[in-house]
Short mmCIF file of C-alpha atoms and ligand atoms in Angstrom, two decimals:
data_model
loop_
_atom_site.label_atom_id
_atom_site.label_comp_id
_atom_site.label_asym_id
_atom_site.label_seq_id
_atom_site.Cartn_x
_atom_site.Cartn_y
_atom_site.Cartn_z
CA UNK R 1 51.28 76.46 99.06
CA UNK R 2 54.26 78.77 98.80
CA UNK R 3 54.62 80.83 95.68
CA UNK R 4 58.16 82.12 95.03
CA UNK R 5 57.77 85.76 93.96
CA UNK R 6 61.51 86.55 93.83
CA UNK R 7 64.76 84.85 94.77
CA UNK R 8 64.27 83.64 98.34
CA UNK R 9 60.91 85.38 98.82
CA UNK R 10 57.77 83.27 99.03
CA UNK R 11 54.14 84.18 99.53
CA UNK R 12 51.34 82.05 100.97
CA UNK R 13 47.83 83.38 100.76
CA UNK R 14 45.07 82.58 103.24
CA UNK R 15 41.39 82.40 102.32
CA UNK R 16 40.75 84.94 105.09
CA UNK R 17 40.71 88.35 103.37
CA UNK R 18 43.41 87.18 100.93
CA UNK R 19 46.03 87.59 103.67
CA UNK R 20 49.62 87.11 102.59
CA UNK R 21 52.19 85.42 104.78
CA UNK R 22 55.66 86.11 103.42
CA UNK R 23 58.72 83.92 103.90
CA UNK R 24 62.03 85.69 103.33
CA UNK R 25 65.42 84.01 103.22
CA UNK R 26 67.97 86.07 105.12
CA UNK R 27 71.61 85.43 105.88
CA UNK R 28 70.99 83.33 108.99
CA UNK R 29 67.77 81.61 107.92
CA UNK R 30 64.13 82.32 107.20
CA UNK R 31 62.13 85.29 108.48
CA UNK R 32 58.34 84.95 108.53
CA UNK R 33 56.53 88.24 107.86
CA UNK R 34 52.91 88.46 109.08
CA UNK R 35 52.22 84.70 109.12
CA UNK R 36 48.50 83.92 109.22
CA UNK R 37 45.66 83.39 109.49
CA UNK R 38 43.69 80.32 110.63
CA UNK R 39 45.39 77.57 112.62
CA UNK R 40 45.19 75.33 109.54
CA UNK R 41 46.94 78.02 107.45
CA UNK R 42 49.69 78.34 110.04
CA UNK R 43 50.10 74.56 110.16
CA UNK R 44 50.35 74.34 106.37
CA UNK R 45 52.80 77.23 106.34
CA UNK R 46 54.92 75.27 108.85
CA UNK R 47 54.81 72.25 106.47
CA UNK R 48 55.86 74.47 103.56
CA UNK R 49 58.68 75.99 105.60
CA UNK R 50 59.85 72.51 106.67
CA UNK R 51 60.10 71.54 103.02
CA UNK R 52 62.41 74.49 102.34
CA UNK R 53 64.83 72.88 104.81
CA UNK R 54 66.05 76.22 106.17
CA UNK R 55 65.53 77.13 109.84
CA UNK R 56 63.21 79.96 110.88
CA UNK R 57 65.31 82.52 112.74
CA UNK R 58 62.80 85.32 113.31
CA UNK R 59 59.40 86.77 112.66
CA UNK R 60 58.45 90.27 111.61
CA UNK R 61 55.10 92.02 112.10
CA UNK R 62 54.37 94.96 109.82
CA UNK R 63 51.86 96.57 112.17
CA UNK R 64 49.92 95.95 115.38
CA UNK R 65 46.61 94.64 113.99
CA UNK R 66 45.68 91.14 115.20
CA UNK R 67 45.90 89.48 111.79
CA UNK R 68 49.55 90.56 111.53
CA UNK R 69 50.53 89.45 115.05
CA UNK R 70 50.09 85.69 114.77
CA UNK R 71 52.52 82.85 115.37
CA UNK R 72 52.58 79.07 115.69
CA UNK R 73 54.68 76.84 117.98
CA UNK R 74 55.97 74.96 114.92
CA UNK R 75 57.77 78.12 113.74
CA UNK R 76 59.90 77.88 116.87
CA UNK R 77 60.60 80.08 119.88
CA UNK R 78 62.50 82.76 117.99
CA UNK R 79 62.35 86.55 118.32
CA UNK R 80 59.50 88.24 116.52
CA UNK R 81 60.42 91.75 115.55
CA UNK R 82 58.58 94.96 114.73
CA UNK R 83 59.25 98.68 114.93
CA UNK R 84 59.55 99.90 118.52
CA UNK R 85 56.18 101.68 118.27
CA UNK R 86 54.47 98.60 116.85
CA UNK R 87 55.95 96.33 119.51
CA UNK R 88 54.76 98.65 122.25
CA UNK R 89 51.19 98.97 120.95
CA UNK R 90 50.96 95.25 120.24
CA UNK R 91 52.00 94.55 123.83
CA UNK R 92 49.39 96.93 125.22
CA UNK R 93 46.63 95.62 122.97
CA UNK R 94 47.31 91.89 123.24
CA UNK R 95 44.05 91.10 124.99
CA UNK R 96 42.00 92.86 122.33
CA UNK R 97 44.00 91.19 119.57
CA UNK R 98 43.40 87.80 121.18
CA UNK R 99 39.65 88.48 121.38
CA UNK R 100 39.52 89.51 117.75
CA UNK R 101 41.53 86.48 116.63
CA UNK R 102 39.30 84.15 118.65
CA UNK R 103 36.21 85.66 117.05
CA UNK R 104 37.55 85.91 113.51
CA UNK R 105 39.77 82.88 112.91
CA UNK R 106 39.77 79.24 113.93
CA UNK R 107 42.60 77.41 115.63
CA UNK R 108 44.91 80.37 116.19
CA UNK R 109 47.37 79.83 119.10
CA UNK R 110 46.04 82.76 121.16
CA UNK R 111 48.87 82.79 123.72
CA UNK R 112 51.42 83.57 121.03
CA UNK R 113 49.69 86.66 119.63
CA UNK R 114 51.61 89.92 119.68
CA UNK R 115 54.76 88.90 121.55
CA UNK R 116 57.06 91.32 119.75
CA UNK R 117 60.55 92.71 120.28
CA UNK R 118 61.73 96.07 118.90
CA UNK R 119 63.94 95.50 115.88
CA UNK R 120 67.61 96.24 116.72
CA UNK R 121 69.16 99.20 114.89
CA UNK R 122 71.20 96.90 112.65
CA UNK R 123 68.08 94.95 111.67
CA UNK R 124 69.23 91.75 113.37
CA UNK R 125 68.33 88.75 111.21
CA UNK R 126 65.64 90.68 109.29
CA UNK R 127 66.99 91.46 105.81
CA UNK R 128 66.34 94.68 103.92
CA UNK R 129 65.33 98.14 104.97
CA UNK R 130 62.42 98.93 107.28
CA UNK R 131 60.31 101.78 105.88
CA UNK R 132 58.36 103.07 108.86
CA UNK R 133 55.47 105.51 108.47
CA UNK R 134 52.40 106.68 110.34
CA UNK R 135 49.57 105.57 108.03
CA UNK R 136 46.94 102.92 108.85
CA UNK R 137 48.39 101.85 112.22
CA UNK R 138 50.97 102.95 114.78
CA UNK R 139 54.48 101.80 113.92
CA UNK R 140 53.49 100.48 110.50
CA UNK R 141 56.51 99.35 108.48
CA UNK R 142 57.03 98.12 104.98
CA UNK R 143 60.05 95.96 104.31
CA UNK R 144 62.17 96.87 101.28
CA UNK R 145 64.32 94.04 99.92
CA UNK R 146 66.22 96.18 97.42
CA UNK R 147 68.60 93.38 96.40
CA UNK R 148 65.63 91.29 95.29
CA UNK R 149 63.54 94.24 94.11
CA UNK R 150 60.65 93.33 96.43
CA UNK R 151 58.55 95.51 98.73
CA UNK R 152 56.50 93.86 101.47
CA UNK R 153 53.92 96.56 102.00
CA UNK R 154 51.77 95.61 105.01
CA UNK R 155 48.23 96.96 104.76
CA UNK R 156 48.81 99.34 101.85
CA UNK R 157 49.06 99.03 98.06
CA UNK R 158 46.39 96.31 97.96
CA UNK R 159 44.11 95.49 95.06
CA UNK R 160 41.30 94.48 97.44
CA UNK R 161 41.60 96.81 100.43
CA UNK R 162 41.05 100.52 100.04
CA UNK R 163 43.38 102.75 102.08
CA UNK R 164 42.24 102.33 105.68
CA UNK R 165 42.83 105.40 107.82
CA UNK R 166 43.68 104.78 111.45
CA UNK R 167 40.41 105.67 113.24
CA UNK R 168 42.26 106.24 116.52
CA UNK R 169 44.44 109.09 115.30
CA UNK R 170 43.57 112.42 113.75
CA UNK R 171 45.14 113.93 110.66
CA UNK R 172 45.33 110.56 108.92
CA UNK R 173 44.50 111.87 105.44
CA UNK R 174 47.66 114.00 105.35
CA UNK R 175 49.69 111.31 107.05
CA UNK R 176 48.48 108.71 104.56
CA UNK R 177 49.37 110.94 101.62
CA UNK R 178 52.87 111.43 103.03
CA UNK R 179 53.30 107.68 103.55
CA UNK R 180 52.27 107.07 99.94
CA UNK R 181 54.85 109.60 98.77
CA UNK R 182 57.51 107.63 100.63
CA UNK R 183 56.24 104.23 99.46
CA UNK R 184 55.95 105.60 95.92
CA UNK R 185 59.68 106.45 95.96
CA UNK R 186 60.52 103.05 97.34
CA UNK R 187 58.24 101.27 94.85
CA UNK R 188 60.31 102.68 91.99
CA UNK R 189 63.14 100.43 93.20
CA UNK R 190 61.14 97.19 92.99
CA UNK R 191 59.47 94.85 90.52
CA UNK R 192 57.25 93.09 93.05
CA UNK R 193 54.95 94.35 95.81
CA UNK R 194 53.45 91.91 98.28
CA UNK R 195 50.55 93.58 100.10
CA UNK R 196 49.17 92.34 103.41
CA UNK R 197 45.96 91.40 101.63
CA UNK R 198 45.25 90.75 97.96
CA UNK R 199 47.27 89.72 94.97
CA UNK R 200 50.98 90.25 94.49
CA UNK R 201 51.73 93.16 92.14
CA UNK R 202 54.39 92.70 89.49
CA UNK R 203 55.88 94.97 86.83
CA UNK R 204 53.64 97.83 85.74
CA UNK R 205 51.06 96.83 88.36
CA UNK R 206 53.40 98.15 91.07
CA UNK R 207 53.04 101.78 90.00
CA UNK R 208 49.32 101.24 89.39
CA UNK R 209 48.86 100.20 93.03
CA UNK R 210 50.55 103.38 94.26
CA UNK R 211 48.46 105.45 91.85
CA UNK R 212 45.19 103.82 92.96
CA UNK R 213 45.86 104.44 96.66
CA UNK R 214 46.96 107.99 95.87
CA UNK R 215 43.84 108.73 93.84
CA UNK R 216 41.63 107.51 96.68
CA UNK R 217 43.43 109.60 99.29
CA UNK R 218 43.58 112.67 97.04
CA UNK R 219 39.79 112.45 96.55
CA UNK R 220 39.33 112.38 100.33
CA UNK R 221 41.62 115.37 100.59
CA UNK R 222 39.51 117.32 98.12
CA UNK R 223 36.31 116.33 99.92
CA UNK R 224 35.16 114.28 96.95
CA UNK R 225 33.82 110.76 96.65
CA UNK R 226 36.65 108.52 95.40
CA UNK R 227 36.08 106.63 92.16
CA UNK R 228 37.69 103.30 92.95
CA UNK R 229 36.91 99.82 91.67
CA UNK R 230 37.70 98.35 95.09
CA UNK R 231 34.60 100.11 96.46
CA UNK R 232 32.43 97.68 94.50
CA UNK R 233 33.03 95.28 97.40
CA UNK R 234 30.13 95.82 99.77
CA UNK R 235 32.02 94.57 102.81
CA UNK R 236 34.23 97.67 102.60
CA UNK R 237 31.32 100.13 102.86
CA UNK R 238 31.68 100.71 106.60
CA UNK R 239 35.44 101.24 106.35
CA UNK R 240 34.93 103.66 103.48
CA UNK R 241 32.33 105.61 105.46
CA UNK R 242 34.72 105.81 108.41
CA UNK R 243 37.38 107.21 106.06
CA UNK R 244 34.99 109.82 104.69
CA UNK R 245 34.00 110.77 108.22
CA UNK R 246 37.60 111.23 109.30
CA UNK R 247 38.40 113.21 106.14
CA UNK R 248 35.45 115.58 106.71
CA UNK R 249 36.50 116.09 110.31
CA UNK R 250 40.06 117.00 109.37
CA UNK R 251 38.98 119.35 106.57
CA UNK R 252 36.22 121.00 108.63
ZN1 ZN T 1 45.90 96.46 109.36
#
């Protein structure tokens, strides 16, 4: 079911890690941001989109992790955009993304994973401003819809996921802190944040999300154990340990 979070911005959440697919109405039609996850989710999203009665003109992937690279034939054969860096990495890593999708989700059209095009300089049909940064994954971008006071944040500013440092690149603690500075500025211009996973933040919750991610990263920076309610989820223990490991390496 689509939930309208602002004028012409809808969210549909999957049961798989509370993943948010976002539907954005642009000038030429709808843009689907990170549609997912299971085949049944994608099919229901297509039903929801059909009911809106507006054509899908493009997709947008926030970053090159498999769960943000999905598509379904019912959305149509339209360009699927990303930052140039994201499109390149997604192209190189398509086989791995397909394997992970096949293992993690049912009924995903594997052939359509990660077929991305670099976003043209004028944004093409994708509305808003792309806020690219280096945290979490190569070519990660948030999408700022300033006119509707919405930020689509990708895998940051979540109430379920802790900050996840990119394990493949060094210096991620500093890079993550810088990305949060940028997103913190941007978040002051919005009333709604839609994270890649978790609940939509509204009103005062927006600043609280930035503060929570910042507190976690600042603790890593100081070499301390973060105090963070999200860490009560046992399934995040390995990711948290990997973060601590990377932080120790960069400090030492
Ligand atoms: Zn991710």
